[in-house]
PDB file of C-alpha atoms and ligand atoms in Angstrom:
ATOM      1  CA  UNK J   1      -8.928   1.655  -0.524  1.00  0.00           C
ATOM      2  CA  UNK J   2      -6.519   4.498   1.211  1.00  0.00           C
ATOM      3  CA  UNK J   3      -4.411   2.860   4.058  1.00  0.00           C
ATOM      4  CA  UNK J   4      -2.616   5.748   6.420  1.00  0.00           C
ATOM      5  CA  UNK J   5      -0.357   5.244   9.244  1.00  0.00           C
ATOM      6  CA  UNK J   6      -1.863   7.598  12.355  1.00  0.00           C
ATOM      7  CA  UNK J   7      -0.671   8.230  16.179  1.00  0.00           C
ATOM      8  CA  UNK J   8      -3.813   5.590  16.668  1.00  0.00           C
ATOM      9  CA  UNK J   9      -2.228   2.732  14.215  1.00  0.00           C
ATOM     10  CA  UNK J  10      -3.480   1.985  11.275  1.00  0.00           C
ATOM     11  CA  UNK J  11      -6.537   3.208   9.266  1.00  0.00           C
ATOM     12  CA  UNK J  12      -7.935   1.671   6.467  1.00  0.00           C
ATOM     13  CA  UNK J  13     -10.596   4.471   4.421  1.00  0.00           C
ATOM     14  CA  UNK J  14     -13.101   2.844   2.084  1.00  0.00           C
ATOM     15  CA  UNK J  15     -15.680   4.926   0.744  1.00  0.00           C
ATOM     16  CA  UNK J  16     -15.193   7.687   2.775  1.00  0.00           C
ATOM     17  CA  UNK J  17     -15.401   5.342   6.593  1.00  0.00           C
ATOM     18  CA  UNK J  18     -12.396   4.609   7.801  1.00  0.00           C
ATOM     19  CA  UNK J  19     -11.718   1.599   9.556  1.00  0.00           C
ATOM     20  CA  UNK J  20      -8.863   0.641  12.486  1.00  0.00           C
ATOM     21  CA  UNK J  21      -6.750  -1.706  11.368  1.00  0.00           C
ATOM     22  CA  UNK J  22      -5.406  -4.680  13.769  1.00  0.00           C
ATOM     23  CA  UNK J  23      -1.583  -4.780  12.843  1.00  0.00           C
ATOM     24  CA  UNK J  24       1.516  -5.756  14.701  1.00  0.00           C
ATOM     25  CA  UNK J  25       3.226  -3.457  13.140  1.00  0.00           C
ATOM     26  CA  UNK J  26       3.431  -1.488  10.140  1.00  0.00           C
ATOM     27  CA  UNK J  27       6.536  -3.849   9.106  1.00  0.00           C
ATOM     28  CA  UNK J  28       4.620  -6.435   9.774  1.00  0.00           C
ATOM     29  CA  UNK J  29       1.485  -5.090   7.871  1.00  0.00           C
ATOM     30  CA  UNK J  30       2.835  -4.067   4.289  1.00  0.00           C
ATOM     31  CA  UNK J  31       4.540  -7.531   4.355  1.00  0.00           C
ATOM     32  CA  UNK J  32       1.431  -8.994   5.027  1.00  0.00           C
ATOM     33  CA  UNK J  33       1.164 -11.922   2.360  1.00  0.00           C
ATOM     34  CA  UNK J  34      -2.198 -10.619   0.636  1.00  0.00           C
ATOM     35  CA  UNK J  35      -2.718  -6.941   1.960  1.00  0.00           C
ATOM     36  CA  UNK J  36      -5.006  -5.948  -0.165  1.00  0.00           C
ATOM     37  CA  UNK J  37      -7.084  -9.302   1.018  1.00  0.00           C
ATOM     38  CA  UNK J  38      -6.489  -8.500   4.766  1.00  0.00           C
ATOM     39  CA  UNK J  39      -7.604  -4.786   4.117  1.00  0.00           C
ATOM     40  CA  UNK J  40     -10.901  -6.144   2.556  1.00  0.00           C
ATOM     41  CA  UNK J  41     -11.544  -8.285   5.661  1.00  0.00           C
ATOM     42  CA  UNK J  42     -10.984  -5.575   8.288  1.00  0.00           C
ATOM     43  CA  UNK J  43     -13.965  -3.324   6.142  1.00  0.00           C
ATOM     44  CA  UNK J  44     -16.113  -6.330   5.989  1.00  0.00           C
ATOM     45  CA  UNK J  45     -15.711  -7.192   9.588  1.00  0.00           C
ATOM     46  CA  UNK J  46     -15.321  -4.095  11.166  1.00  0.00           C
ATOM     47  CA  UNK J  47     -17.144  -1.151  12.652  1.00  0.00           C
ATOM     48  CA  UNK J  48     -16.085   2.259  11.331  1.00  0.00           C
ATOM     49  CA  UNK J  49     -15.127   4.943  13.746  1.00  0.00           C
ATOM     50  CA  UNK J  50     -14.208   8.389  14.667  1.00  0.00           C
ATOM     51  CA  UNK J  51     -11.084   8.231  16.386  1.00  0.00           C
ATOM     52  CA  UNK J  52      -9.445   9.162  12.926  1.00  0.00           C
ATOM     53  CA  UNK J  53     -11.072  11.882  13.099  1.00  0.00           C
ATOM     54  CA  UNK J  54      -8.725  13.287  16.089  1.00  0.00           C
ATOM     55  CA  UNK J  55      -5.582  11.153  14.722  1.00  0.00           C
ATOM     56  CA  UNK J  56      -2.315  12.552  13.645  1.00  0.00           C
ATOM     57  CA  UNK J  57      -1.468  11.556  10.613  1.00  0.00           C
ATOM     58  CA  UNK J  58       2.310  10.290  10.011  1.00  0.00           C
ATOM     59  CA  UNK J  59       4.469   9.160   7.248  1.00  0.00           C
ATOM     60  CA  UNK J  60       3.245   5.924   5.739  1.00  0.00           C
ATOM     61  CA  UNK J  61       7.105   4.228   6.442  1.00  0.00           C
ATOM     62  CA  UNK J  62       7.779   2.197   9.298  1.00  0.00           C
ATOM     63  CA  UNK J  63      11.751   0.611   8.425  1.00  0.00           C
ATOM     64  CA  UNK J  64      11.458   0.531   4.601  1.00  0.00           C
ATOM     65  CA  UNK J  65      13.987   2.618   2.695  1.00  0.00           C
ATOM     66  CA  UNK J  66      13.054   4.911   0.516  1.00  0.00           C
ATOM     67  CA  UNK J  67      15.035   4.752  -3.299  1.00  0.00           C
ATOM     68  CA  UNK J  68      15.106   6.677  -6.051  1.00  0.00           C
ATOM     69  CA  UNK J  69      14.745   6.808  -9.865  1.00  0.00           C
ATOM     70  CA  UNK J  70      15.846   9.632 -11.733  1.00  0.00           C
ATOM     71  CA  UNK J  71      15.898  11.574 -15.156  1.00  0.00           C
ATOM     72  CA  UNK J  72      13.045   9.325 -16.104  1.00  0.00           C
ATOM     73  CA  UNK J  73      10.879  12.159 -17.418  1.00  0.00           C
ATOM     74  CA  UNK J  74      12.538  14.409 -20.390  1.00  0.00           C
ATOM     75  CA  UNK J  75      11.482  17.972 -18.035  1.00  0.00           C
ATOM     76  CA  UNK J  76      14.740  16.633 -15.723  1.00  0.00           C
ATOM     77  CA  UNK J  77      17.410  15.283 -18.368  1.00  0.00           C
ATOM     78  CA  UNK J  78      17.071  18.633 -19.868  1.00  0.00           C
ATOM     79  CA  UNK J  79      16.671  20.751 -16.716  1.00  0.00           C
ATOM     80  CA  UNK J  80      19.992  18.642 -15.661  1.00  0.00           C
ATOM     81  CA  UNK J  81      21.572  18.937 -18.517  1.00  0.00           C
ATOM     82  CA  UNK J  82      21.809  22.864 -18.248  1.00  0.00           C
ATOM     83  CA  UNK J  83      22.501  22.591 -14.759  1.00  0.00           C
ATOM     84  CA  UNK J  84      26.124  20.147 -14.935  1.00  0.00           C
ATOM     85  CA  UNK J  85      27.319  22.194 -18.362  1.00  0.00           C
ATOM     86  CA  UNK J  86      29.862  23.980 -16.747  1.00  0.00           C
ATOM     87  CA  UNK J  87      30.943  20.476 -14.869  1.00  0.00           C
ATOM     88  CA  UNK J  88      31.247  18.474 -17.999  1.00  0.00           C
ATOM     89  CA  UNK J  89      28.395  16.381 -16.675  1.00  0.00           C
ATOM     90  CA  UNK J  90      25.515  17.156 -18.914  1.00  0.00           C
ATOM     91  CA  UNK J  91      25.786  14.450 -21.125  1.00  0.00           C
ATOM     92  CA  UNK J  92      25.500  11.532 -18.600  1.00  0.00           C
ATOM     93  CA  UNK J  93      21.817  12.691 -18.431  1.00  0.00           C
ATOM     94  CA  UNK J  94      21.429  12.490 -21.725  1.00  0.00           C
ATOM     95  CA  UNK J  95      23.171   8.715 -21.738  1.00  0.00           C
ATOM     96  CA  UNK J  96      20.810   7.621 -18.858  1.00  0.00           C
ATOM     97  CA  UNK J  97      17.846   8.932 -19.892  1.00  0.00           C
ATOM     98  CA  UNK J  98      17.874   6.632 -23.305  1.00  0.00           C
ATOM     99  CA  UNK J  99      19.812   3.970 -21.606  1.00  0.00           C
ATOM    100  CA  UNK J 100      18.380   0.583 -20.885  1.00  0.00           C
ATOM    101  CA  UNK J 101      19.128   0.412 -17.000  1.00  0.00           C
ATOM    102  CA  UNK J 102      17.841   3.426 -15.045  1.00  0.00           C
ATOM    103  CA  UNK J 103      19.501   5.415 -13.114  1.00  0.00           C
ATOM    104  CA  UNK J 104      18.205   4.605  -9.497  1.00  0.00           C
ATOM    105  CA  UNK J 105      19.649   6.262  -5.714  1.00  0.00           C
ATOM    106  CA  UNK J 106      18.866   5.739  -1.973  1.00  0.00           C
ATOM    107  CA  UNK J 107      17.030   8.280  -1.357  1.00  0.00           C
ATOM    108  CA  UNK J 108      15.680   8.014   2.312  1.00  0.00           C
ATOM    109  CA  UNK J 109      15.766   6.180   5.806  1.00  0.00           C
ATOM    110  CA  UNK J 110      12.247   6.849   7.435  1.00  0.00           C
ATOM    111  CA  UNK J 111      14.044   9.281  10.281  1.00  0.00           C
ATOM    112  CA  UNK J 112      14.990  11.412   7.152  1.00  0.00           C
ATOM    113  CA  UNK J 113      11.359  11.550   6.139  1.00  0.00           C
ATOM    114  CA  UNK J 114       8.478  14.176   6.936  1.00  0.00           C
ATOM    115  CA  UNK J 115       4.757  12.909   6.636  1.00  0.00           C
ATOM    116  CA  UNK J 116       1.723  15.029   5.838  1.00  0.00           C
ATOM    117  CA  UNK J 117       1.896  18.759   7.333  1.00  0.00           C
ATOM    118  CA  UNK J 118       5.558  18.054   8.298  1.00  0.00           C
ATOM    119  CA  UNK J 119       8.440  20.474   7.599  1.00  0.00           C
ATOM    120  CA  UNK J 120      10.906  19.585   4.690  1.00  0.00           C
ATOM    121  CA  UNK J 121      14.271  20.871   4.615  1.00  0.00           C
ATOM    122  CA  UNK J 122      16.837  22.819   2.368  1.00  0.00           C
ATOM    123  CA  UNK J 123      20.307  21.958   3.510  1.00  0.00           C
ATOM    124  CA  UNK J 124      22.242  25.193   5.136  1.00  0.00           C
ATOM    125  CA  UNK J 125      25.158  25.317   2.248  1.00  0.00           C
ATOM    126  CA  UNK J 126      22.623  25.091  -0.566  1.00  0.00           C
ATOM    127  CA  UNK J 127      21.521  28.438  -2.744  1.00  0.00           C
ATOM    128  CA  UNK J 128      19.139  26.533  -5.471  1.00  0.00           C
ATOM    129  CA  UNK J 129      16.923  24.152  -4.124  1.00  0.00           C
ATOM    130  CA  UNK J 130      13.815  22.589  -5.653  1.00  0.00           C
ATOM    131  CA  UNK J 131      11.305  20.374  -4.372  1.00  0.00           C
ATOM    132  CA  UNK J 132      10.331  17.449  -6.820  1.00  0.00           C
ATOM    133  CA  UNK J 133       6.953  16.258  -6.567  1.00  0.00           C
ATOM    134  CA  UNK J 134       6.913  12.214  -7.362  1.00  0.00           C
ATOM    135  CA  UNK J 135       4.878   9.078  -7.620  1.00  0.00           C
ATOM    136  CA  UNK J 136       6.196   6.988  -5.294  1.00  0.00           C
ATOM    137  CA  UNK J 137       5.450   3.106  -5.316  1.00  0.00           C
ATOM    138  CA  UNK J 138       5.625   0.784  -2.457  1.00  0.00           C
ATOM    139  CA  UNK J 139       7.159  -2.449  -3.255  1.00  0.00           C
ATOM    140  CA  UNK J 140       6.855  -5.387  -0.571  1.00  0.00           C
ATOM    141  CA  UNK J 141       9.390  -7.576   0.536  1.00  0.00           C
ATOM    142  CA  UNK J 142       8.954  -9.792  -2.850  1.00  0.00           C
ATOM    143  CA  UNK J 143       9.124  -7.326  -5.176  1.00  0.00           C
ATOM    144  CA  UNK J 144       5.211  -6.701  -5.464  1.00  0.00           C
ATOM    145  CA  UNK J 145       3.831  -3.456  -6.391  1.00  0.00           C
ATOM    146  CA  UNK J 146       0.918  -3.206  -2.987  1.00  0.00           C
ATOM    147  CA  UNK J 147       0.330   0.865  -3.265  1.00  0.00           C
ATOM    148  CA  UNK J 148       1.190   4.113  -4.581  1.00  0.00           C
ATOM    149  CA  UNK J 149       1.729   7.050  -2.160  1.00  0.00           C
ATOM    150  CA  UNK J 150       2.723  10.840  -2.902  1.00  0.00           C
ATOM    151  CA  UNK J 151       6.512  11.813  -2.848  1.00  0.00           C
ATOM    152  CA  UNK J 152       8.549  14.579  -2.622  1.00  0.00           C
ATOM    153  CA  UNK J 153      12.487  14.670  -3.396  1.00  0.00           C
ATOM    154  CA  UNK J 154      13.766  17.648  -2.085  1.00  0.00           C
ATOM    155  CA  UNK J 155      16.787  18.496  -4.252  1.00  0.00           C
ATOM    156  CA  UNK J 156      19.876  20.854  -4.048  1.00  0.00           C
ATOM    157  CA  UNK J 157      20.385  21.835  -7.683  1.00  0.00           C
ATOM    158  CA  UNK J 158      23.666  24.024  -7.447  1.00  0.00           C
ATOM    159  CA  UNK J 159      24.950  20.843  -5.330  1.00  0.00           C
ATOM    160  CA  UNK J 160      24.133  18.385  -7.942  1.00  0.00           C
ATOM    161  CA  UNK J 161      25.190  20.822 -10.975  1.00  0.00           C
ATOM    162  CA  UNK J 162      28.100  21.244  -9.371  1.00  0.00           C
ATOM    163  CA  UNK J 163      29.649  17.889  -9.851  1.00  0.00           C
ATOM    164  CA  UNK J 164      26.644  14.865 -10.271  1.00  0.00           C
ATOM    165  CA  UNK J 165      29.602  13.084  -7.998  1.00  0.00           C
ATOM    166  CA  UNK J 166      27.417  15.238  -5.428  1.00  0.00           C
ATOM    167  CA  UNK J 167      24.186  13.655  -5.949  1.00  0.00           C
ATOM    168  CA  UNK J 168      24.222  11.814  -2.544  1.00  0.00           C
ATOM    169  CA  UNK J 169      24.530  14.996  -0.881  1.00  0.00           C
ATOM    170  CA  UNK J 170      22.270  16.526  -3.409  1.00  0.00           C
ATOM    171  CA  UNK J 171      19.764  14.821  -2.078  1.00  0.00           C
ATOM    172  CA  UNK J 172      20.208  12.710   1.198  1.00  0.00           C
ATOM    173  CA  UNK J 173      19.954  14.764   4.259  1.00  0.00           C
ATOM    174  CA  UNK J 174      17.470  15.086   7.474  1.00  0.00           C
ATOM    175  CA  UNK J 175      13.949  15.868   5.967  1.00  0.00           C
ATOM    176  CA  UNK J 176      15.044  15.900   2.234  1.00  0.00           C
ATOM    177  CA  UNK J 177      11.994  13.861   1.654  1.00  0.00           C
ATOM    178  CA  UNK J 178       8.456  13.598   2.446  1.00  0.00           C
ATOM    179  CA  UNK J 179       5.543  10.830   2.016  1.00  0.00           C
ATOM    180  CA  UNK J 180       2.269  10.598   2.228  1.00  0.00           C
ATOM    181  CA  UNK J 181      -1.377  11.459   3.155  1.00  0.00           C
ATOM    182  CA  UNK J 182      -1.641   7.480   2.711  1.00  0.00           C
ATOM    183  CA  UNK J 183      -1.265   4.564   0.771  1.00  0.00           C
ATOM    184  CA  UNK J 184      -3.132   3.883  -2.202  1.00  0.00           C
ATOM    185  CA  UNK J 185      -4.046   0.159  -2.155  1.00  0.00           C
ATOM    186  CA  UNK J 186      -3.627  -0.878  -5.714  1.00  0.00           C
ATOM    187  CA  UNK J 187      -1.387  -3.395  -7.372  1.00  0.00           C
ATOM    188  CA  UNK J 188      -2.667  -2.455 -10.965  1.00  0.00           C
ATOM    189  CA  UNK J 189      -0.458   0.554 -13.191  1.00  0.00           C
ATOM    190  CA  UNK J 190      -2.358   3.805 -12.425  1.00  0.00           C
ATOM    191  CA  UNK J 191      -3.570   5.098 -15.604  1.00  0.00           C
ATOM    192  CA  UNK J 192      -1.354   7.063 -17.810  1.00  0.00           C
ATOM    193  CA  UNK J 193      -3.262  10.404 -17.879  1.00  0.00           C
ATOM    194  CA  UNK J 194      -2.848  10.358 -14.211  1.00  0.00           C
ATOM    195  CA  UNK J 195      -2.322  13.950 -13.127  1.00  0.00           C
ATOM    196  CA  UNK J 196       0.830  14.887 -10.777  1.00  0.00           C
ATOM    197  CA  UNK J 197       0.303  18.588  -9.765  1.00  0.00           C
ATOM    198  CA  UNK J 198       2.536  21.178  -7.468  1.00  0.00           C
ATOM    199  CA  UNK J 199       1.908  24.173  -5.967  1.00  0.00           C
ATOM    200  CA  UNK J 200       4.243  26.731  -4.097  1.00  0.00           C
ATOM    201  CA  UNK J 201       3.169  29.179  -2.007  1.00  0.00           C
ATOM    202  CA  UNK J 202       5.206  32.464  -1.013  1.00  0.00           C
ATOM    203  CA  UNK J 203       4.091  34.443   1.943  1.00  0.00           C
ATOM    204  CA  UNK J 204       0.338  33.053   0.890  1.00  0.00           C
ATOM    205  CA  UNK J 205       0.919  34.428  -2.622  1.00  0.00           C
ATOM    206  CA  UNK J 206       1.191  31.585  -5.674  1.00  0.00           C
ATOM    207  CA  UNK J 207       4.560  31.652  -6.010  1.00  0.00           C
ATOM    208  CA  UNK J 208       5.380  28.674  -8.736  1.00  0.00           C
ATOM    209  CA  UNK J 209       2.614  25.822  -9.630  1.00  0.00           C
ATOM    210  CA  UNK J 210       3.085  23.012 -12.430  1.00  0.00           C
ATOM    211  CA  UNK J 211       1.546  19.762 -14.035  1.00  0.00           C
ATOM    212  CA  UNK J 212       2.886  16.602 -15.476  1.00  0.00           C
ATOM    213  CA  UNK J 213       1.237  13.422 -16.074  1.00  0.00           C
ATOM    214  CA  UNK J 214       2.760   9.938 -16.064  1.00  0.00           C
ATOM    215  CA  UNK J 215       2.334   9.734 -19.944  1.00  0.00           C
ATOM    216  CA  UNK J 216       5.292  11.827 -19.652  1.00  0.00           C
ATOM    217  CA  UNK J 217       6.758   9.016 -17.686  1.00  0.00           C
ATOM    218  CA  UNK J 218       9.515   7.108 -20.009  1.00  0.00           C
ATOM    219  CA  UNK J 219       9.812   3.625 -17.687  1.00  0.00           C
ATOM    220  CA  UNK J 220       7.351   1.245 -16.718  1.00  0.00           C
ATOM    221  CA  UNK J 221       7.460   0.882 -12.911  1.00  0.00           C
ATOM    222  CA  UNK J 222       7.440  -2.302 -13.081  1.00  0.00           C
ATOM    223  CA  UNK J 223      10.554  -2.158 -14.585  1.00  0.00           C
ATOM    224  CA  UNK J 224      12.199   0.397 -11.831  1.00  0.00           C
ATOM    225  CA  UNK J 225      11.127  -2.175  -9.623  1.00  0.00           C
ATOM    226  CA  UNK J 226      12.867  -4.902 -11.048  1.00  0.00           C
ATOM    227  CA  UNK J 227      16.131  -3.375 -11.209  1.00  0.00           C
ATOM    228  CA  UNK J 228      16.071  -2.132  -7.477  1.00  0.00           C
ATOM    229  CA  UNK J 229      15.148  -5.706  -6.712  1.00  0.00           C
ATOM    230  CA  UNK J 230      18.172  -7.188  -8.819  1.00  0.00           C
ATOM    231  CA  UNK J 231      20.625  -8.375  -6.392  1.00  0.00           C
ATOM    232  CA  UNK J 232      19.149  -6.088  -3.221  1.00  0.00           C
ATOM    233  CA  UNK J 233      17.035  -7.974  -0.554  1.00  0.00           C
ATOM    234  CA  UNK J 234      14.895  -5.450   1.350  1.00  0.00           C
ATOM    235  CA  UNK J 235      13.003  -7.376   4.026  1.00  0.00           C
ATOM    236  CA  UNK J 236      10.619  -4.905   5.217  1.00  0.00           C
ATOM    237  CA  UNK J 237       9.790  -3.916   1.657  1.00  0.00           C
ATOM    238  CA  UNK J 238      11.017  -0.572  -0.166  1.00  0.00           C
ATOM    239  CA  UNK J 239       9.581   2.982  -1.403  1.00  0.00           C
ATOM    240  CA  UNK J 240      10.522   4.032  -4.782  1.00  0.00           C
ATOM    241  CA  UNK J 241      10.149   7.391  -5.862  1.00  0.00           C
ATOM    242  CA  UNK J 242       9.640   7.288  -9.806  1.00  0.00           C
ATOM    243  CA  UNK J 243      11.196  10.651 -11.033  1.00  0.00           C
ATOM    244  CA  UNK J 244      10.073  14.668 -11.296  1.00  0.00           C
ATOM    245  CA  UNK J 245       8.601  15.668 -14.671  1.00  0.00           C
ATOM    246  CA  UNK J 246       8.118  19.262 -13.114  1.00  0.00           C
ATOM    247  CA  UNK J 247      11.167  21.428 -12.444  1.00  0.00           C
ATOM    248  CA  UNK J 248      10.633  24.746 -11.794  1.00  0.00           C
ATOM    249  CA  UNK J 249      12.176  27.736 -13.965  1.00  0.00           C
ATOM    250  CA  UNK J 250      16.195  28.514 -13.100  1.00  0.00           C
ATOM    251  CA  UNK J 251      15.588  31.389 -11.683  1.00  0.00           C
ATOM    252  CA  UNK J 252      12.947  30.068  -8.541  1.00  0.00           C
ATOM    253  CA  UNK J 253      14.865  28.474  -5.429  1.00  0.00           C
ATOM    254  CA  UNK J 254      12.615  27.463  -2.419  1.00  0.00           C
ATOM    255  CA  UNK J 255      12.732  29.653   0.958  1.00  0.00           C
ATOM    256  CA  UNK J 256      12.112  29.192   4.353  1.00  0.00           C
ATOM    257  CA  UNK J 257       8.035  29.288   5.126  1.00  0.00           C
ATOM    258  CA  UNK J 258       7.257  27.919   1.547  1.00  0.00           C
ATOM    259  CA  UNK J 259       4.234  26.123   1.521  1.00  0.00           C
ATOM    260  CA  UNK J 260       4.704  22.698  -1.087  1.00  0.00           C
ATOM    261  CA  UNK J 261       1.113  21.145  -1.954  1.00  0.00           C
ATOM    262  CA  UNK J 262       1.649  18.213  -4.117  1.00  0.00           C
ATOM    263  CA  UNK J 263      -1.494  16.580  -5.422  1.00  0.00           C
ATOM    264  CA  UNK J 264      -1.768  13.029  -7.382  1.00  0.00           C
ATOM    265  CA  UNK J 265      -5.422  11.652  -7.920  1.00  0.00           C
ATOM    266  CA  UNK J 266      -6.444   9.349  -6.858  1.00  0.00           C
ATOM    267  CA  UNK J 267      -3.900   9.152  -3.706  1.00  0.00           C
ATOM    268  CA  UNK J 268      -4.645  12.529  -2.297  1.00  0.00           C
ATOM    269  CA  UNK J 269      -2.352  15.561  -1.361  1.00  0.00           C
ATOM    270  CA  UNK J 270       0.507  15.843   0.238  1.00  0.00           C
ATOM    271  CA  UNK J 271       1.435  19.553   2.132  1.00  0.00           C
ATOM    272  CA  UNK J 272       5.137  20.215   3.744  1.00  0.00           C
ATOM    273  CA  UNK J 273       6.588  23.625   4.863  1.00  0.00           C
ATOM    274  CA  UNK J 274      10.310  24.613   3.978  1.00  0.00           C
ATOM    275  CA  UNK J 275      12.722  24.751   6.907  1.00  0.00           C
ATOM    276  CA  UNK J 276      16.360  25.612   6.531  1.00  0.00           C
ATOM    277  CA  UNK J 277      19.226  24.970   9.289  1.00  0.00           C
ATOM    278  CA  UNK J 278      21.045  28.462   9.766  1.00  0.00           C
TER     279      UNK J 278
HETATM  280  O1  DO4 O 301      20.059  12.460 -11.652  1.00  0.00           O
HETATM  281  C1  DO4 O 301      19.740  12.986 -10.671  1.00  0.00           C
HETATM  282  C2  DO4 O 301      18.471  12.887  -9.947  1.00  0.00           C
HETATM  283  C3  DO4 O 301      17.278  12.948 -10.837  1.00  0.00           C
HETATM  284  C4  DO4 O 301      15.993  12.988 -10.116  1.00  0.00           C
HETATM  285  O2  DO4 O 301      15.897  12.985  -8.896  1.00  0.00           O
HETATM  286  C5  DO4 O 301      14.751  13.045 -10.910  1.00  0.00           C
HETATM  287  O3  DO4 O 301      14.800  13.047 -12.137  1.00  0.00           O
HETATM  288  O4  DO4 O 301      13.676  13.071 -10.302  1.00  0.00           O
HETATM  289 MG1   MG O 302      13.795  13.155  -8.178  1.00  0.00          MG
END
């Protein structure tokens, strides 16, 4: 069950029929005491129909914020680790990555975020910037894994290698993120061979593509959740993004007109174009 957030409202897809969804609002949906229960009623009940068909389809976010985990696969301690040498910061990856607590960020507010066929950004004063292609769970308002939805954390690596001090700037600016097609409906851990894939296209050429799965993925997300949720209310509920385990070679930076197609079955694919602020 696939639940996406369209110019029409809600949608709920279920074997391929997709079904309007009666909702408040989105707020009030994903906070919705037994979604996935709710969800199920509005496919029994309903009638499918084809005004998804001529829908726009937006970010899945309505006012959750959107957090971070990071160096949770080894592809970014060690890619980070080269990256902070020079600033003496290269072995607080190292320390994080084994440590107990994880390193978690705000990432997002939903103005910040693009949806499906959206632009995403690279800041103006950044020359090395990566896009980081991320499962991203969505936690309700108690702390309940209710979905899974593609994520991508844009990322200014000569920012961040700079001084990791940066990583707020690194990382948080308009369109440095982007969510979506939908949300997977699924409380359940996704299997561990899981594929996360990326693509980058260059003037319609391949220009960089890679694959990770989350067996690469060193926490549980249940665990990620946990810690976010330690001390932090979030009454709408919360995205968390649950690392990169692709980063591209040094040498590639994104440019502007870069197509980014980020795939994880079984939630579907997620497709931004780069953008950069003269
Ligand atoms: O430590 C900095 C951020 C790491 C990150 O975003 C990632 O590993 O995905
Ligand atoms: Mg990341």
């Amino acid at each position: 069950m696939k639940l996406y957030r369209t110019s029409n409202g809600p949608y709920v897809e279920n074997q391929g029929k997709y079904y309007s969804v009666p909702a408040e609002s989105w707020d009030v949906l994903v906070t919705h005491e037994d979604l996935q229960g709710y969800l199920q009623s509005v496919i029994a009940g309903g009638e499918s129909g084809d005004v998804f068909a001529s829908a726009q389809i937006l970010a899945p976010i309505g006012n959750q914020e959107v957090w971070a985990a990071g160096v949770t696969y080894y592809r970014s301690r060690t890619a980070r680790m080269e990256e902070s040498q020079s600033a003496g910061g290269g072995d607080f990856y190292d320390r994080v990555y084994s440590a107990e607590r994880p390193e978690l960020f705000f990432k997002a507010t939903a103005s910040r975020v693009s949806g499906p066929g959206g632009d995403v950004r690279i800041r103006s004063d950044a020359r090395w910037s990566v896009p980081e292609p991320e499962l991203t769970l969505l936690v309700n308002h108690r702390g309940q894994i209710i979905g899974y939805t593609v994520g991508n954390d844009m990322s200014s690596r000569d920012i961040e290698g700079e001084n990791p001090l940066y990583l707020p700037q690194a990382k948080v600016y308009d369109r440095s993120c982007a969510l979506g097609p939908c949300i997977l409906i699924e409380s359940r851990p996704l299997p561990a061979s899981t594929p996360i894939r990326i693509e980058i296209a260059r003037t319609g050429r391949p220009g960089f593509s890679g694959l990770t799965t989350l067996a690469e993925l060193k926490r549980v997300p249940s665990t990620l959740v946990e810690y976010l949720f330690r001390d932090n209310s979030f009454p709408y509920g919360a995205f968390l993004m649950t690392g990169t385990g692709i980063v591209p070679p040094d040498s590639f930076t994104l440019a502007p007109g870069d197509k980014i197609t980020i795939t994880i079955d079984p939630i579907g694919t997620l497709e931004n174009t780069v953008i950069q602020a003269i």
